[in-house]
Short mmCIF file of C-alpha atoms in Angstrom, two decimals:
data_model
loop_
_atom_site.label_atom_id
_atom_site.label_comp_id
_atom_site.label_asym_id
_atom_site.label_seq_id
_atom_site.Cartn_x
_atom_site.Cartn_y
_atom_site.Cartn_z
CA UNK O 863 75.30 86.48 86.19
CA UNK O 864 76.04 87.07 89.83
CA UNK O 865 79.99 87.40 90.94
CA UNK O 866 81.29 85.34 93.39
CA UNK O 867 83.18 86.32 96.20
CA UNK O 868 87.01 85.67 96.48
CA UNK O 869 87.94 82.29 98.30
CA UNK O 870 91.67 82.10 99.33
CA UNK O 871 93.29 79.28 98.34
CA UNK O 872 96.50 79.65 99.87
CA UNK O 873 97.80 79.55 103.59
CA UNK O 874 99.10 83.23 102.85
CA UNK O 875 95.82 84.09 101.29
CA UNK O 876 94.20 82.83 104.14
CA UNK O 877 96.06 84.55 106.42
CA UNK O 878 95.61 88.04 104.69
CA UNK O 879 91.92 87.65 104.26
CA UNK O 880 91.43 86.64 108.34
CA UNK O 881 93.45 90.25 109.07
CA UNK O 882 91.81 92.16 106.37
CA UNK O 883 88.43 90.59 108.06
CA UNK O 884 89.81 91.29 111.64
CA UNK O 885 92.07 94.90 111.25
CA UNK O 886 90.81 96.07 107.96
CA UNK O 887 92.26 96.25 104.54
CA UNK O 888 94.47 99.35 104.68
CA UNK O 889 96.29 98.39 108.21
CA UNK O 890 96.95 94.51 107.41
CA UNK O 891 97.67 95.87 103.79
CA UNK O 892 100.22 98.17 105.48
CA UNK O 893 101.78 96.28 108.20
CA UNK O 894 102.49 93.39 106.19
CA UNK O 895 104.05 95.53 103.42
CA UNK O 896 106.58 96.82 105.44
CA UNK O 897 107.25 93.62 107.21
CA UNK O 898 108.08 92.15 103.60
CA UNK O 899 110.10 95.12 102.52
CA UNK O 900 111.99 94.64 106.07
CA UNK O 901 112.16 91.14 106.33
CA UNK O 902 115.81 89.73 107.37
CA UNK O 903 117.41 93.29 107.18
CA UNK O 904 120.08 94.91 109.35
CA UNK O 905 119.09 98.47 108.49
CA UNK O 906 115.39 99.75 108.20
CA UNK O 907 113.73 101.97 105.56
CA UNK O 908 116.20 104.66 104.09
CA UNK O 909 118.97 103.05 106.31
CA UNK O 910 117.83 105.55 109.48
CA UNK O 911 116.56 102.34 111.81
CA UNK O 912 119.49 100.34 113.22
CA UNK O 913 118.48 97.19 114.45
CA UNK O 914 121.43 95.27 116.07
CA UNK O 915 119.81 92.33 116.82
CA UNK O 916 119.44 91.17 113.09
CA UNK O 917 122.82 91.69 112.96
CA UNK O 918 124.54 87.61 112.57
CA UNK O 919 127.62 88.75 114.31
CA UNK O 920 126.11 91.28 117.18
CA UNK O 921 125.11 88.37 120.23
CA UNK O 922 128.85 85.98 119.50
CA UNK O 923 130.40 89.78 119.61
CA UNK O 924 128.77 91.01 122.86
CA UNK O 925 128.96 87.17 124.30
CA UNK O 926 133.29 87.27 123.61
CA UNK O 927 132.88 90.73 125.33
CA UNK O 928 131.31 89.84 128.53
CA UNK O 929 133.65 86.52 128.74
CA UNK O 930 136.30 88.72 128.40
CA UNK O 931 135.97 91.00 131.36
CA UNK O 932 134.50 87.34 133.28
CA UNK O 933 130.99 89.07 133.09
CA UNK O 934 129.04 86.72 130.61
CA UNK O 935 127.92 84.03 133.43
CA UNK O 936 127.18 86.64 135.42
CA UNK O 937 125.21 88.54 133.30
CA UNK O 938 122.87 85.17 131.90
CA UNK O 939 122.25 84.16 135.56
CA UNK O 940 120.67 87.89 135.94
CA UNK O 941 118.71 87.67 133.11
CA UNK O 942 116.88 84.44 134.74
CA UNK O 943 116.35 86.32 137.71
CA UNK O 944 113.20 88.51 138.40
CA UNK O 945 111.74 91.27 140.18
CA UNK O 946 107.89 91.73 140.87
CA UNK O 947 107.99 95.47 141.31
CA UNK O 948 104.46 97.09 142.92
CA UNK O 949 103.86 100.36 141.10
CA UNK O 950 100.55 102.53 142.39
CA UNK O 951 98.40 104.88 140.54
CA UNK O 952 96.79 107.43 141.99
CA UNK O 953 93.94 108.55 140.30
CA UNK O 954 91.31 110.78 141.79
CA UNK O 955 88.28 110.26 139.22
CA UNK O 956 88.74 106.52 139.50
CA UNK O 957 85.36 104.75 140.03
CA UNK O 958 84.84 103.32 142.80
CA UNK O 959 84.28 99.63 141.32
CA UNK O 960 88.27 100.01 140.77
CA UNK O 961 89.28 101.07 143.59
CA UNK O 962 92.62 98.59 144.85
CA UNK O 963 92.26 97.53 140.87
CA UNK O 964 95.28 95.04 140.09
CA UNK O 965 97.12 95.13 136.46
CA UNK O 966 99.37 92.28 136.06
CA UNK O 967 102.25 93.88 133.34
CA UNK O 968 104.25 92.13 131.28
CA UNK O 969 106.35 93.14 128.34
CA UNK O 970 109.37 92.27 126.03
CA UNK O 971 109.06 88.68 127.04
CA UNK O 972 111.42 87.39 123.50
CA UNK O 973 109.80 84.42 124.57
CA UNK O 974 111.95 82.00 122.27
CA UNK O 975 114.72 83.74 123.05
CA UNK O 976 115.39 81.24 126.77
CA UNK O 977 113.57 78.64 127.74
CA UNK O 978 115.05 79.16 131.14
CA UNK O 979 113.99 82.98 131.25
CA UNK O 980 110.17 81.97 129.83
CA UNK O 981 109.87 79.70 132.34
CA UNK O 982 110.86 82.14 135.23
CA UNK O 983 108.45 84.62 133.92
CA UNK O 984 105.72 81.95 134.63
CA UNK O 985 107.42 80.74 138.04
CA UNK O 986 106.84 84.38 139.08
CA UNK O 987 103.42 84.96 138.55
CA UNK O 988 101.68 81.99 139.61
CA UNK O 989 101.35 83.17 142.99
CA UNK O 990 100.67 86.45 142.12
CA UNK O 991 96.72 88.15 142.46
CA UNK O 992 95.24 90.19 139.99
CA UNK O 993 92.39 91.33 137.96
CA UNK O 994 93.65 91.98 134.76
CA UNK O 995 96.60 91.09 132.76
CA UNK O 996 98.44 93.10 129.93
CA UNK O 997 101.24 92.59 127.56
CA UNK O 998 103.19 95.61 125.73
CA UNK O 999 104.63 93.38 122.83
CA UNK O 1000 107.62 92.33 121.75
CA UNK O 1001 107.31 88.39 122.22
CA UNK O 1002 109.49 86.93 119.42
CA UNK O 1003 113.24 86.68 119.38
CA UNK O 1004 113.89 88.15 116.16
CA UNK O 1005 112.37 91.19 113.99
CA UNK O 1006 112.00 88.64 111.15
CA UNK O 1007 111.49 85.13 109.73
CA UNK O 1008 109.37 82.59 111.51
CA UNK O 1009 106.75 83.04 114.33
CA UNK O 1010 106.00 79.49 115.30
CA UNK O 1011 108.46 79.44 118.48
CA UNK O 1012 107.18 82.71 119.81
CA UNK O 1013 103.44 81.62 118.96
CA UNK O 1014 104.35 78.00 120.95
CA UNK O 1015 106.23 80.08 124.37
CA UNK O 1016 103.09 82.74 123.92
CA UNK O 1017 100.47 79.52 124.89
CA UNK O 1018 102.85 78.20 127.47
CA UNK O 1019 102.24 81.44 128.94
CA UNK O 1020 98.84 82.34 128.43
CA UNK O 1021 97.99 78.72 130.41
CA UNK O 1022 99.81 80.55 133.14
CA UNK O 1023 97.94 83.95 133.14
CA UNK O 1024 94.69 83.80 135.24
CA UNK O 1025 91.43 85.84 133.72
CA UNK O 1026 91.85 87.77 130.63
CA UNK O 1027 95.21 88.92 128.79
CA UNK O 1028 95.15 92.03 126.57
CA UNK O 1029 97.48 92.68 124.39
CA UNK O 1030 99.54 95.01 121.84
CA UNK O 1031 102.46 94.48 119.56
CA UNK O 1032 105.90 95.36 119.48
CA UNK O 1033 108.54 95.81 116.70
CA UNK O 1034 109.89 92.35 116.76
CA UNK O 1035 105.97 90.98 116.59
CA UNK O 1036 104.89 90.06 113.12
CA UNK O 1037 100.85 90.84 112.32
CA UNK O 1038 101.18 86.94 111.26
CA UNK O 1039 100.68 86.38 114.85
CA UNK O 1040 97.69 88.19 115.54
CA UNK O 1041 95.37 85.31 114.57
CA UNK O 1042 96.96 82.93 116.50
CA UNK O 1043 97.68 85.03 119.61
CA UNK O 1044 93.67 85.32 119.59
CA UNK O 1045 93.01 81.78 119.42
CA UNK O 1046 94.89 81.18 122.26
CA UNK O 1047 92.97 83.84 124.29
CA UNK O 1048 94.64 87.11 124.49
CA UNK O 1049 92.82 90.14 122.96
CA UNK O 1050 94.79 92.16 121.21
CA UNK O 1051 94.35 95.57 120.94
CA UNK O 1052 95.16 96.58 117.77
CA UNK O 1053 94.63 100.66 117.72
CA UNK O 1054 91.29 99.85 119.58
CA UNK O 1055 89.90 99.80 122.94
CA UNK O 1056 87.97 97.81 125.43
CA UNK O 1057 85.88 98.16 128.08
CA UNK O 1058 86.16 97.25 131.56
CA UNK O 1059 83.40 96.49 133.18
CA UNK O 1060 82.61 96.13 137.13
CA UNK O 1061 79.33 96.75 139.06
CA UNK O 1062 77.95 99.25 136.50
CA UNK O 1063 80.94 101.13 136.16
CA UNK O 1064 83.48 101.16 133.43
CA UNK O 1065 86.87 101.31 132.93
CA UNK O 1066 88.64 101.51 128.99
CA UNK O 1067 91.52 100.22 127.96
CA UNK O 1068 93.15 101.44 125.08
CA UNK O 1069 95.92 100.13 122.69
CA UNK O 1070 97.74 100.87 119.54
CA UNK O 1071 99.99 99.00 117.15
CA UNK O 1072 103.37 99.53 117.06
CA UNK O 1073 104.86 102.90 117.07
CA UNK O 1074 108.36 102.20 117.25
CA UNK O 1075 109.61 100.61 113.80
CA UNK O 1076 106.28 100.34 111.90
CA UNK O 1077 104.76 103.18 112.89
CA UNK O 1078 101.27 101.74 112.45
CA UNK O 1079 99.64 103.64 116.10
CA UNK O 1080 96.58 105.40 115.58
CA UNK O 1081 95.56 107.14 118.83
CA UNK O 1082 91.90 108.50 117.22
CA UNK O 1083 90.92 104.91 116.18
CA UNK O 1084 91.85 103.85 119.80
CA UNK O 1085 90.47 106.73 121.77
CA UNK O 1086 88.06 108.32 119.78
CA UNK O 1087 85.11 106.65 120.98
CA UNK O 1088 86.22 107.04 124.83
CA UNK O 1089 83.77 108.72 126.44
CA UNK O 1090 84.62 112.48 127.75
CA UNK O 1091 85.67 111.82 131.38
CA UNK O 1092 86.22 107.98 131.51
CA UNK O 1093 89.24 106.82 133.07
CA UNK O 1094 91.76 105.49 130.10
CA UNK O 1095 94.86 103.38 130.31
CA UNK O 1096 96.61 103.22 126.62
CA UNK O 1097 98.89 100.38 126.16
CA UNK O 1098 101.98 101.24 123.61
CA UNK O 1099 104.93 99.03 122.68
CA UNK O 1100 107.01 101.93 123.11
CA UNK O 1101 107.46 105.36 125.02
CA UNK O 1102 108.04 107.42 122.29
CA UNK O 1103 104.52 108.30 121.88
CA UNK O 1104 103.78 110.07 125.22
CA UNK O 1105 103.45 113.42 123.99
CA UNK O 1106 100.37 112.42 121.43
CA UNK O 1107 98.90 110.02 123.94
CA UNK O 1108 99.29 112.73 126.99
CA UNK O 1109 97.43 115.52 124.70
CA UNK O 1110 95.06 112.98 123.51
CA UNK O 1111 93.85 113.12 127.29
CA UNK O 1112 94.80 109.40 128.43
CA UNK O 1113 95.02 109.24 132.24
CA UNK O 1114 97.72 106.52 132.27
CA UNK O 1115 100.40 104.94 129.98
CA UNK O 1116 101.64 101.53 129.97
CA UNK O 1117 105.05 100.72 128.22
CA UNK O 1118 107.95 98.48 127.69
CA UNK O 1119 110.69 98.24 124.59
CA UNK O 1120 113.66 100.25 126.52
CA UNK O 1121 114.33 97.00 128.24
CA UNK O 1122 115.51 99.60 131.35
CA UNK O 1123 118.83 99.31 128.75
CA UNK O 1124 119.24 95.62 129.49
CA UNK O 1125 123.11 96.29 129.94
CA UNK O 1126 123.90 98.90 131.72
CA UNK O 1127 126.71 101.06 134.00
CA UNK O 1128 126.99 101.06 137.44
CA UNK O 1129 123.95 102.51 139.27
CA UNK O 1130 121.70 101.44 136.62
CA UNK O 1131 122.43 103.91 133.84
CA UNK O 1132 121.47 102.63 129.91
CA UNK O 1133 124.29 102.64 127.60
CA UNK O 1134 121.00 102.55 125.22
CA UNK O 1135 117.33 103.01 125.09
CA UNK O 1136 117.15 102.62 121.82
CA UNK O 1137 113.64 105.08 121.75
CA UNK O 1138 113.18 108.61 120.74
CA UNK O 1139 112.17 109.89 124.47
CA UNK O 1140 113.71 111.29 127.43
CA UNK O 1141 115.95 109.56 129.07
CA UNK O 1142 113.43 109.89 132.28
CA UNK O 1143 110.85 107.71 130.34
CA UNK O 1144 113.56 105.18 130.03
CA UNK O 1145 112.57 103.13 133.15
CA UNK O 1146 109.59 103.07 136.15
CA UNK O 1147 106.92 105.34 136.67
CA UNK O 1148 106.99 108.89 135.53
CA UNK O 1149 104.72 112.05 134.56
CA UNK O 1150 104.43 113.95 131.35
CA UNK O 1151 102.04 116.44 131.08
CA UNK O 1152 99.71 115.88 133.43
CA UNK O 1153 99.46 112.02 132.38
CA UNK O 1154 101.09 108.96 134.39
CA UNK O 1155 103.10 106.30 132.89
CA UNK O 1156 105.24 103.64 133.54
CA UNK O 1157 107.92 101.91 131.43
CA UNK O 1158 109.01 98.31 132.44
CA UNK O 1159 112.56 96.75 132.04
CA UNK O 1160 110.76 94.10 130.76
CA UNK O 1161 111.10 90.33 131.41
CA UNK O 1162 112.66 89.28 128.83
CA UNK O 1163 116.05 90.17 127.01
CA UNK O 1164 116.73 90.88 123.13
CA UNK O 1165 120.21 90.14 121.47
CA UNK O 1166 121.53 88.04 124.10
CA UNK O 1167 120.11 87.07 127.06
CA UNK O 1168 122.36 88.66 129.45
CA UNK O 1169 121.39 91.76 131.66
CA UNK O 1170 123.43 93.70 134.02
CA UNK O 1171 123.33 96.65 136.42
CA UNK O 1172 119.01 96.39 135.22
CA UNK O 1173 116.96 93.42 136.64
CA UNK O 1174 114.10 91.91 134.62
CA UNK O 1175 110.83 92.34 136.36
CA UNK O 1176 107.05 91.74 136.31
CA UNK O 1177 105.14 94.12 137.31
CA UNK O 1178 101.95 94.77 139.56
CA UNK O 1179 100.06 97.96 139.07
CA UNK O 1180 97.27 99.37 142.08
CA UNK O 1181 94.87 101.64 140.54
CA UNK O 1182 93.44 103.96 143.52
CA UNK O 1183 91.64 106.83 144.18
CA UNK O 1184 93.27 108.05 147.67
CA UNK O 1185 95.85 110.43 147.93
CA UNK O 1186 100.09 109.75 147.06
#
């Protein structure tokens, strides 16, 4: 008598099976765990991870707030408004191939958060060129319940990205949308990498899971097969991984989640970053240890879609080998 193998019967079963197939059994097993255990709470594991934005009451508070000091119109105007901001890195062992390589970067898009916002994200980069597009998570509105919305503004704009999209997920992203996010065409990077490829020579692009709430990165998974002396970019959700992913020997470091602090005093300074990093890493390019990064404000907005003293932007990255 032979055994046959497992057929899933259900939609969920279905779904599990497709990410056990696709990420393996112990990292869908362990992602969608804690996204059950998590699901439609205001406080995290052990009550150590505020989130404010599952909080009912926190957008109607911060809305009466702004309308109270005559701010709120502002501050929803701004959040419709973007920046493309050009970024270069300078990297001396770049190959040649790569040389005046473009990275289109987008992150923290809350897609289904505005309509108005998702569709100024896509007004922004059609006339933008590039060679390569990719997304540092956080597309849904909330960190629970439903992804349909998100998964609906994600192919709005994926038909407005040129070439290919890679991808890696935030805190707010469920693993229920991996599948779908896939179908539609991006390539999610899901602690893996990919290689770039142009006239013989190779570039690798790296990304983990998110390392923020679920803690689900695994740098050796994503790097380990990186060749000694190939140039890396990692994609992460988050900043607060820079010291792993410096020491791990990644040349650059692509980020988002800090939103730049969305609201913000005077001259640009976060009331919150809401990440475990220096306050440096909260915003633009920097340098740790010998690695570059760069941590976008994002383009979207979480809680309320309001920003002020911290424009959204998209951002253009020029990879080059010549001097700074």
């Amino acid at each position: 008598m032979t055994a046959r193998a497992h057929t899933p019967e259900s939609q969920d079963e279905l779904l599990e099976y497709r990410l056990s197939l696709r990420l393996g059994p112990v990292h869908a097993r362990q992602r969608l765990g804690i996204e059950q255990e998590a699901e439609a709470r205001v406080f995290g594991t052990n009550f150590r991870s505020f989130h404010l934005e599952n909080l009912a009451s926190a957008p109607g508070l911060i809305r009466f707030c702004l309308q109270m000091v005559g701010l709120f119109r502002r501050a929803q105007n701004n959040s419709r408004r973007l920046n493309t901001t050009s970024n270069a890195f300078h990297v001396p062992g770049l190959p040649a191939s790569f040389e005046g390589f473009r990275i289109l970067h987008l992150t923290d898009l809350h897609v289904d958060m505005d309509e108005a916002n998702l569709q100024a994200v896509i007004d922004q980069i059609a006339p933008l060129e590039y060679d390569l597009c990719v997304l540092t998570g956080d597309y849904r509105r909330l960190t629970w319940g439903p992804v349909d919305e998100a998964l609906e503004g994600m192919a709005k704009l994926r038909d407005a990205i040129r070439g290919d999209a890679y991808a890696v997920l935030g805190n707010h992203d469920s693993i229920r949308m991996v599948p779908g996010l896939e179908d539609m065409g991006y390539r999610l990077l899901m602690n893996e990498h990919a290689e770039i490829c142009r006239n013989g020579e190779t570039l690798y692009l790296a990304g983990v899971d998110d390392a923020h709430f679920y803690k689900v990165h695994n740098l050796h998974r994503a790097g380990d097969d990186i060749p000694l002396g190939g140039i890396s970019i990692l994609l992460s959700h988050t900043p607060e991984i820079f010291r792993e992913a410096a020491h791990a020997g990644f040349d650059i470091f692509l980020c988002g989640h800090t939103h730049g602090g969305q609201i913000c005093l005077p001259g640009g300074i976060p009331v919150t970053l809401d990440s475990d990093c220096p306050r440096a890493l909260g915003r633009g390019p920097w340098r740790m240890n010998g690695m570059q990064g760069y941590t976008s404000p994002g383009s979207g907005t979480s809680v309320i879609n309001v920003r002020l003293n911290c424009p959204a932007e998209v951002t253009l990255h020029t990879l080059t080998r010549g001097p700074e």
